[in-house]
mmCIF file of C-alpha atoms in Angstrom:
data_model
loop_
_atom_site.group_PDB
_atom_site.id
_atom_site.type_symbol
_atom_site.label_atom_id
_atom_site.label_comp_id
_atom_site.label_asym_id
_atom_site.label_seq_id
_atom_site.Cartn_x
_atom_site.Cartn_y
_atom_site.Cartn_z
ATOM 1 C CA MET V 11 136.142 -97.906 -64.932
ATOM 2 C CA CYS V 12 137.368 -96.963 -61.471
ATOM 3 C CA ALA V 13 136.004 -93.437 -61.808
ATOM 4 C CA ILE V 14 132.439 -94.694 -62.318
ATOM 5 C CA ASP V 15 132.563 -97.436 -59.662
ATOM 6 C CA VAL V 16 131.544 -96.168 -56.217
ATOM 7 C CA HIS V 17 133.538 -98.946 -54.509
ATOM 8 C CA CYS V 18 136.818 -98.276 -56.348
ATOM 9 C CA LYS V 19 139.492 -96.464 -54.340
ATOM 10 C CA SER V 20 142.668 -97.412 -56.225
ATOM 11 C CA VAL V 21 143.999 -99.230 -59.315
ATOM 12 C CA ASN V 22 146.902 -101.589 -60.023
ATOM 13 C CA PHE V 23 147.875 -101.809 -63.703
ATOM 14 C CA PHE V 24 150.166 -104.774 -64.454
ATOM 15 C CA LEU V 25 152.708 -103.915 -67.194
ATOM 16 C CA ILE V 26 153.485 -107.460 -68.331
ATOM 17 C CA ASN V 27 150.015 -108.758 -69.149
ATOM 18 C CA LYS V 28 148.263 -105.373 -69.316
ATOM 19 C CA SER V 29 145.660 -106.447 -66.766
ATOM 20 C CA CYS V 30 144.066 -104.140 -64.213
ATOM 21 C CA ASP V 31 142.825 -104.590 -60.632
ATOM 22 C CA LEU V 32 140.153 -102.274 -59.260
ATOM 23 C CA ASN V 33 140.605 -102.068 -55.487
ATOM 24 C CA GLU V 34 138.014 -101.284 -52.816
ATOM 25 C CA ALA V 35 140.686 -99.695 -50.589
ATOM 26 C CA ASP V 36 143.958 -97.774 -50.919
ATOM 27 C CA ARG V 37 147.327 -97.517 -49.163
ATOM 28 C CA HIS V 38 145.902 -95.079 -46.600
ATOM 29 C CA SER V 39 143.290 -97.508 -45.313
ATOM 30 C CA HIS V 40 145.248 -100.742 -46.012
ATOM 31 C CA PRO V 41 148.961 -99.803 -46.400
ATOM 32 C CA LYS V 42 150.208 -103.417 -46.408
ATOM 33 C CA ASP V 43 147.873 -104.583 -49.176
ATOM 34 C CA TYR V 44 147.609 -101.635 -51.564
ATOM 35 C CA ARG V 45 150.824 -99.895 -52.649
ATOM 36 C CA PRO V 46 153.181 -99.478 -55.607
ATOM 37 C CA PHE V 47 155.347 -102.518 -56.425
ATOM 38 C CA VAL V 48 157.684 -103.669 -59.198
ATOM 39 C CA GLY V 49 156.041 -104.340 -62.550
ATOM 40 C CA CYS V 50 152.870 -102.440 -61.698
ATOM 41 C CA VAL V 51 151.540 -98.921 -61.972
ATOM 42 C CA TYR V 52 149.553 -97.973 -58.875
ATOM 43 C CA MET V 53 147.029 -95.099 -58.902
ATOM 44 C CA GLU V 54 144.643 -93.747 -56.273
ATOM 45 C CA MET V 55 141.378 -92.033 -56.960
ATOM 46 C CA SER V 56 141.110 -88.406 -55.909
ATOM 47 C CA THR V 57 137.331 -88.619 -55.520
ATOM 48 C CA PRO V 58 136.510 -87.486 -51.953
ATOM 49 C CA PHE V 59 134.617 -89.799 -49.638
ATOM 50 C CA LYS V 60 130.886 -89.190 -49.517
ATOM 51 C CA LYS V 61 129.265 -88.303 -46.199
ATOM 52 C CA SER V 62 126.387 -90.799 -46.151
ATOM 53 C CA CYS V 63 124.604 -93.492 -48.126
ATOM 54 C CA ALA V 64 122.139 -90.840 -49.292
ATOM 55 C CA GLU V 65 124.979 -88.801 -50.804
ATOM 56 C CA ILE V 66 126.383 -91.900 -52.523
ATOM 57 C CA GLN V 67 122.975 -92.574 -54.056
ATOM 58 C CA GLN V 68 122.725 -89.011 -55.310
ATOM 59 C CA VAL V 69 126.001 -89.432 -57.225
ATOM 60 C CA TRP V 70 125.458 -93.069 -58.245
ATOM 61 C CA PRO V 71 121.654 -93.626 -58.526
ATOM 62 C CA LYS V 72 122.164 -97.283 -59.530
ATOM 63 C CA ALA V 73 124.407 -98.136 -56.567
ATOM 64 C CA LYS V 74 123.396 -101.442 -54.973
ATOM 65 C CA SER V 75 122.913 -102.237 -51.294
ATOM 66 C CA GLY V 76 126.116 -103.200 -49.514
ATOM 67 C CA TYR V 77 129.110 -101.848 -47.626
ATOM 68 C CA TYR V 78 130.610 -98.490 -48.562
ATOM 69 C CA TRP V 79 133.382 -96.238 -47.307
ATOM 70 C CA ILE V 80 132.209 -92.801 -46.218
ATOM 71 C CA LYS V 81 133.540 -89.955 -44.123
ATOM 72 C CA ILE V 82 131.772 -89.325 -40.813
ATOM 73 C CA GLY V 83 133.011 -86.028 -39.450
ATOM 74 C CA SER V 84 136.799 -86.179 -39.834
ATOM 75 C CA LYS V 85 137.161 -89.971 -39.891
ATOM 76 C CA GLU V 86 136.747 -92.589 -42.599
ATOM 77 C CA ALA V 87 134.399 -95.454 -41.821
ATOM 78 C CA GLN V 88 132.625 -98.334 -43.473
ATOM 79 C CA VAL V 89 128.833 -98.556 -43.249
ATOM 80 C CA TYR V 90 126.040 -100.703 -44.630
ATOM 81 C CA CYS V 91 123.828 -98.877 -47.136
ATOM 82 C CA ASP V 92 120.283 -99.926 -48.020
ATOM 83 C CA MET V 93 119.920 -98.627 -51.577
ATOM 84 C CA LYS V 94 116.715 -100.530 -52.370
ATOM 85 C CA ASN V 95 113.980 -100.034 -49.788
ATOM 86 C CA TYR V 96 111.933 -96.873 -49.168
ATOM 87 C CA GLY V 97 113.689 -94.844 -51.816
ATOM 88 C CA GLY V 98 117.178 -96.084 -50.846
ATOM 89 C CA GLY V 99 120.060 -94.057 -49.454
ATOM 90 C CA TRP V 100 119.662 -95.367 -45.881
ATOM 91 C CA THR V 101 122.657 -95.730 -43.537
ATOM 92 C CA LEU V 102 122.484 -98.466 -40.889
ATOM 93 C CA VAL V 103 123.477 -96.922 -37.533
ATOM 94 C CA VAL V 104 121.987 -99.159 -34.803
ATOM 95 C CA THR V 105 121.095 -102.821 -34.417
ATOM 96 C CA ILE V 106 118.881 -103.532 -31.406
ATOM 97 C CA SER V 107 118.911 -106.859 -29.581
ATOM 98 C CA SER V 108 115.738 -108.255 -28.020
ATOM 99 C CA THR V 109 117.761 -109.470 -25.017
ATOM 100 C CA ASN V 110 119.264 -106.239 -23.666
ATOM 101 C CA ASN V 111 119.172 -102.423 -23.663
ATOM 102 C CA ASP V 112 122.798 -101.851 -24.658
ATOM 103 C CA HIS V 113 121.755 -99.434 -27.417
ATOM 104 C CA LEU V 114 120.460 -96.888 -24.893
ATOM 105 C CA GLU V 115 123.837 -95.140 -24.696
ATOM 106 C CA SER V 116 125.038 -91.973 -26.405
ATOM 107 C CA ALA V 117 128.479 -93.540 -26.939
ATOM 108 C CA LYS V 118 129.253 -96.188 -29.545
ATOM 109 C CA VAL V 119 128.290 -99.698 -28.501
ATOM 110 C CA ASN V 120 129.990 -103.016 -29.281
ATOM 111 C CA CYS V 121 131.364 -102.006 -32.692
ATOM 112 C CA LEU V 122 132.414 -104.924 -34.892
ATOM 113 C CA ASN V 123 135.816 -103.335 -35.506
ATOM 114 C CA LEU V 124 137.480 -99.924 -35.796
ATOM 115 C CA GLU V 125 136.368 -99.414 -39.404
ATOM 116 C CA LEU V 126 132.931 -101.084 -39.459
ATOM 117 C CA CYS V 127 130.812 -100.522 -36.379
ATOM 118 C CA VAL V 128 127.344 -101.757 -37.392
ATOM 119 C CA PRO V 129 127.171 -104.563 -39.982
ATOM 120 C CA LEU V 130 123.908 -105.870 -41.400
ATOM 121 C CA PRO V 131 122.891 -108.811 -39.146
ATOM 122 C CA GLU V 132 122.849 -112.177 -40.874
ATOM 123 C CA LYS V 133 121.082 -114.158 -38.162
ATOM 124 C CA ASP V 134 120.581 -113.220 -34.516
ATOM 125 C CA ILE V 135 120.842 -109.495 -33.906
ATOM 126 C CA THR V 136 123.624 -108.223 -31.664
ATOM 127 C CA ALA V 137 123.306 -104.757 -30.123
ATOM 128 C CA ARG V 138 125.715 -102.441 -31.980
ATOM 129 C CA LYS V 139 125.585 -98.684 -32.347
ATOM 130 C CA LEU V 140 127.415 -95.662 -33.688
ATOM 131 C CA GLN V 141 127.825 -92.830 -31.199
ATOM 132 C CA ASP V 142 125.071 -90.217 -31.244
ATOM 133 C CA ILE V 143 127.293 -87.469 -32.653
ATOM 134 C CA ASP V 144 128.095 -89.692 -35.656
ATOM 135 C CA ILE V 145 124.390 -90.424 -36.145
ATOM 136 C CA HIS V 146 123.748 -86.658 -36.170
ATOM 137 C CA ASP V 147 126.313 -86.230 -38.969
ATOM 138 C CA LEU V 148 124.594 -88.876 -41.109
ATOM 139 C CA LEU V 149 121.182 -87.177 -40.981
ATOM 140 C CA HIS V 150 122.013 -84.267 -43.285
ATOM 141 C CA SER V 151 119.875 -85.413 -46.252
ATOM 142 C CA GLU V 152 116.312 -85.745 -44.861
ATOM 143 C CA GLY V 153 116.710 -85.951 -41.107
ATOM 144 C CA THR V 154 114.609 -89.129 -41.106
ATOM 145 C CA PHE V 155 114.944 -92.023 -38.654
ATOM 146 C CA ARG V 156 113.726 -95.394 -39.968
ATOM 147 C CA VAL V 157 113.083 -98.123 -37.403
ATOM 148 C CA ASP V 158 112.643 -101.683 -38.691
ATOM 149 C CA VAL V 159 110.886 -103.721 -36.003
ATOM 150 C CA LEU V 160 111.503 -107.468 -36.180
ATOM 151 C CA GLY V 161 108.811 -109.368 -34.279
ATOM 152 C CA LYS V 162 108.012 -113.054 -33.984
ATOM 153 C CA ASN V 163 104.828 -112.781 -36.024
ATOM 154 C CA GLU V 164 105.283 -109.603 -38.059
ATOM 155 C CA ASN V 165 107.984 -107.221 -39.274
ATOM 156 C CA TYR V 166 107.171 -103.575 -39.892
ATOM 157 C CA THR V 167 108.809 -100.209 -40.407
ATOM 158 C CA ILE V 168 108.065 -96.822 -38.824
ATOM 159 C CA PHE V 169 109.585 -93.446 -39.728
ATOM 160 C CA HIS V 170 110.237 -90.507 -37.395
ATOM 161 C CA GLN V 171 111.574 -86.988 -37.671
ATOM 162 C CA ILE V 172 112.549 -84.457 -35.009
ATOM 163 C CA PRO V 173 111.137 -81.060 -36.089
ATOM 164 C CA SER V 174 113.587 -79.150 -33.883
ATOM 165 C CA GLY V 175 116.465 -80.786 -35.759
ATOM 166 C CA PRO V 176 117.954 -84.309 -36.015
ATOM 167 C CA GLU V 177 120.947 -83.161 -33.997
ATOM 168 C CA ASN V 178 118.643 -83.331 -30.947
ATOM 169 C CA PHE V 179 118.421 -87.126 -31.190
ATOM 170 C CA ASP V 180 119.515 -88.532 -27.825
ATOM 171 C CA SER V 181 119.680 -92.268 -27.191
ATOM 172 C CA THR V 182 119.614 -91.669 -23.427
ATOM 173 C CA CYS V 183 116.564 -89.377 -23.192
ATOM 174 C CA VAL V 184 113.676 -90.512 -20.977
ATOM 175 C CA GLN V 185 110.836 -89.267 -18.755
ATOM 176 C CA GLY V 186 109.703 -86.268 -20.751
ATOM 177 C CA ARG V 187 113.179 -85.057 -21.753
ATOM 178 C CA CYS V 188 113.035 -86.446 -25.291
ATOM 179 C CA PRO V 189 112.623 -84.002 -28.217
ATOM 180 C CA ARG V 190 109.275 -83.636 -29.965
ATOM 181 C CA ILE V 191 108.759 -85.979 -32.887
ATOM 182 C CA ILE V 192 106.443 -86.691 -35.818
ATOM 183 C CA ILE V 193 105.615 -90.156 -37.136
ATOM 184 C CA SER V 194 104.795 -91.852 -40.440
ATOM 185 C CA TYR V 195 103.738 -95.445 -41.069
ATOM 186 C CA SER V 196 104.160 -95.243 -44.825
ATOM 187 C CA PHE V 197 106.513 -94.263 -47.623
ATOM 188 C CA PRO V 198 106.069 -91.795 -49.277
ATOM 189 C CA TYR V 199 105.730 -90.240 -45.841
ATOM 190 C CA GLN V 200 102.411 -89.183 -44.325
ATOM 191 C CA TRP V 201 103.516 -87.343 -41.223
ATOM 192 C CA GLU V 202 101.276 -87.298 -38.142
ATOM 193 C CA THR V 203 101.220 -85.271 -34.947
ATOM 194 C CA ASN V 204 98.622 -84.780 -32.211
ATOM 195 C CA ASP V 205 95.470 -82.637 -32.349
ATOM 196 C CA CYS V 206 96.837 -79.390 -30.910
ATOM 197 C CA THR V 207 100.232 -79.059 -32.633
ATOM 198 C CA GLU V 208 101.518 -78.746 -36.197
ATOM 199 C CA ILE V 209 103.944 -80.946 -38.148
ATOM 200 C CA ASP V 210 106.716 -78.359 -37.755
ATOM 201 C CA VAL V 211 106.345 -78.632 -33.959
ATOM 202 C CA GLY V 212 105.538 -82.297 -33.335
ATOM 203 C CA TYR V 213 104.299 -84.046 -30.211
ATOM 204 C CA ARG V 214 105.904 -85.027 -26.914
ATOM 205 C CA ILE V 215 106.048 -88.767 -26.320
ATOM 206 C CA PHE V 216 104.432 -90.218 -23.210
ATOM 207 C CA ALA V 217 106.508 -89.733 -20.056
ATOM 208 C CA GLY V 218 107.126 -92.608 -17.662
ATOM 209 C CA CYS V 219 109.926 -94.809 -19.004
ATOM 210 C CA HIS V 220 109.254 -94.316 -22.721
ATOM 211 C CA ARG V 221 112.408 -93.723 -24.773
ATOM 212 C CA VAL V 222 113.043 -91.531 -27.845
ATOM 213 C CA PHE V 223 110.204 -92.677 -30.164
ATOM 214 C CA ASP V 224 106.565 -93.663 -29.621
ATOM 215 C CA GLY V 225 103.186 -93.264 -31.278
ATOM 216 C CA GLN V 226 101.326 -91.712 -28.340
ATOM 217 C CA ASP V 227 101.666 -88.325 -26.681
ATOM 218 C CA ASP V 228 101.664 -87.096 -23.083
ATOM 219 C CA ARG V 229 98.119 -85.632 -23.028
ATOM 220 C CA GLU V 230 99.285 -82.111 -23.843
ATOM 221 C CA CYS V 231 96.041 -81.591 -25.818
ATOM 222 C CA GLY V 232 93.928 -82.531 -22.783
ATOM 223 C CA HIS V 233 93.542 -86.171 -23.789
ATOM 224 C CA LEU V 234 95.777 -89.090 -24.727
ATOM 225 C CA TRP V 235 96.484 -89.047 -28.477
ATOM 226 C CA PHE V 236 97.368 -92.167 -30.471
ATOM 227 C CA SER V 237 98.840 -92.205 -33.980
ATOM 228 C CA SER V 238 96.847 -93.981 -36.706
ATOM 229 C CA LYS V 239 98.477 -97.444 -36.454
ATOM 230 C CA TYR V 240 99.727 -97.225 -32.888
ATOM 231 C CA HIS V 241 97.838 -100.269 -31.559
ATOM 232 C CA GLY V 242 99.074 -102.642 -34.259
ATOM 233 C CA ARG V 243 102.514 -101.202 -35.006
ATOM 234 C CA ARG V 244 104.055 -99.722 -31.923
ATOM 235 C CA THR V 245 107.738 -98.960 -31.602
ATOM 236 C CA LEU V 246 109.816 -97.607 -28.781
ATOM 237 C CA TYR V 247 113.568 -97.116 -29.088
ATOM 238 C CA GLY V 248 113.662 -98.303 -25.481
ATOM 239 C CA TYR V 249 111.328 -98.999 -22.577
ATOM 240 C CA CYS V 250 111.584 -99.758 -18.862
ATOM 241 C CA SER V 251 114.465 -101.719 -17.406
ATOM 242 C CA ASN V 252 112.330 -104.877 -17.215
ATOM 243 C CA SER V 253 111.812 -104.762 -20.994
ATOM 244 C CA HIS V 254 114.551 -105.275 -23.550
ATOM 245 C CA GLY V 255 115.176 -104.071 -27.079
ATOM 246 C CA ILE V 256 112.279 -102.356 -28.779
ATOM 247 C CA TYR V 257 108.921 -102.387 -26.971
ATOM 248 C CA GLN V 258 107.865 -105.899 -25.834
ATOM 249 C CA ASP V 259 111.331 -107.405 -26.287
ATOM 250 C CA LYS V 260 111.535 -107.054 -30.053
ATOM 251 C CA SER V 261 114.764 -106.748 -31.985
ATOM 252 C CA GLY V 262 115.258 -104.249 -34.757
ATOM 253 C CA MET V 263 117.468 -101.930 -36.769
ATOM 254 C CA MET V 264 117.623 -98.184 -37.169
ATOM 255 C CA PHE V 265 118.636 -96.527 -40.436
ATOM 256 C CA VAL V 266 118.997 -92.789 -41.023
ATOM 257 C CA LYS V 267 118.913 -90.531 -44.028
#
């Protein structure tokens, strides 16, 4: 049973009543709680930690949304996985508050604790973020960034990719220094770029104080290009200092895959 349960990390088998506990941790992550003791056989699973929610879904296609242990680089961490929406396999890496721009840092921001940095918000969204190098590690499946925009009147989702490689994602980029991107407003994806480039190149976002993602370019084709649903569903990872959160003071979440 433990071998087929993605959450199971160790087992306690009680000799007296022949009952069995399936544990979501082991003595390495919780040494005080999970260990051998008298009257019990303790076993740990040798299954290696997966590297993302997408990899968990590949091994366990019926895995449900929730918190999972994975390995990011050389460290073990707990993350929230969305296994239901847009094909599933999405790892939550950033929550964006409508009241500040704390997420515009390359370092980790306001992690909940040492093991779980970015939980799924239950009510008001607090700005929390994994460091950029950890986000890069989690993008090995598709290299897709999913931004869920939470507005007062409407919620919507926009997808982005960086054709030059997801490792070029930079939460601090601004004023023309951000990598080229492509955009999709739907799943399955329908990628868009401007009139004078190809999907494998992508477009440059507008300069000024635009940050990371946007649906308009910087006139490199000789005119200002807008993506198909730009005017109704705009998203910016960050904007000018007098604006907070996502464009026009919206809160949101970013998942990667």
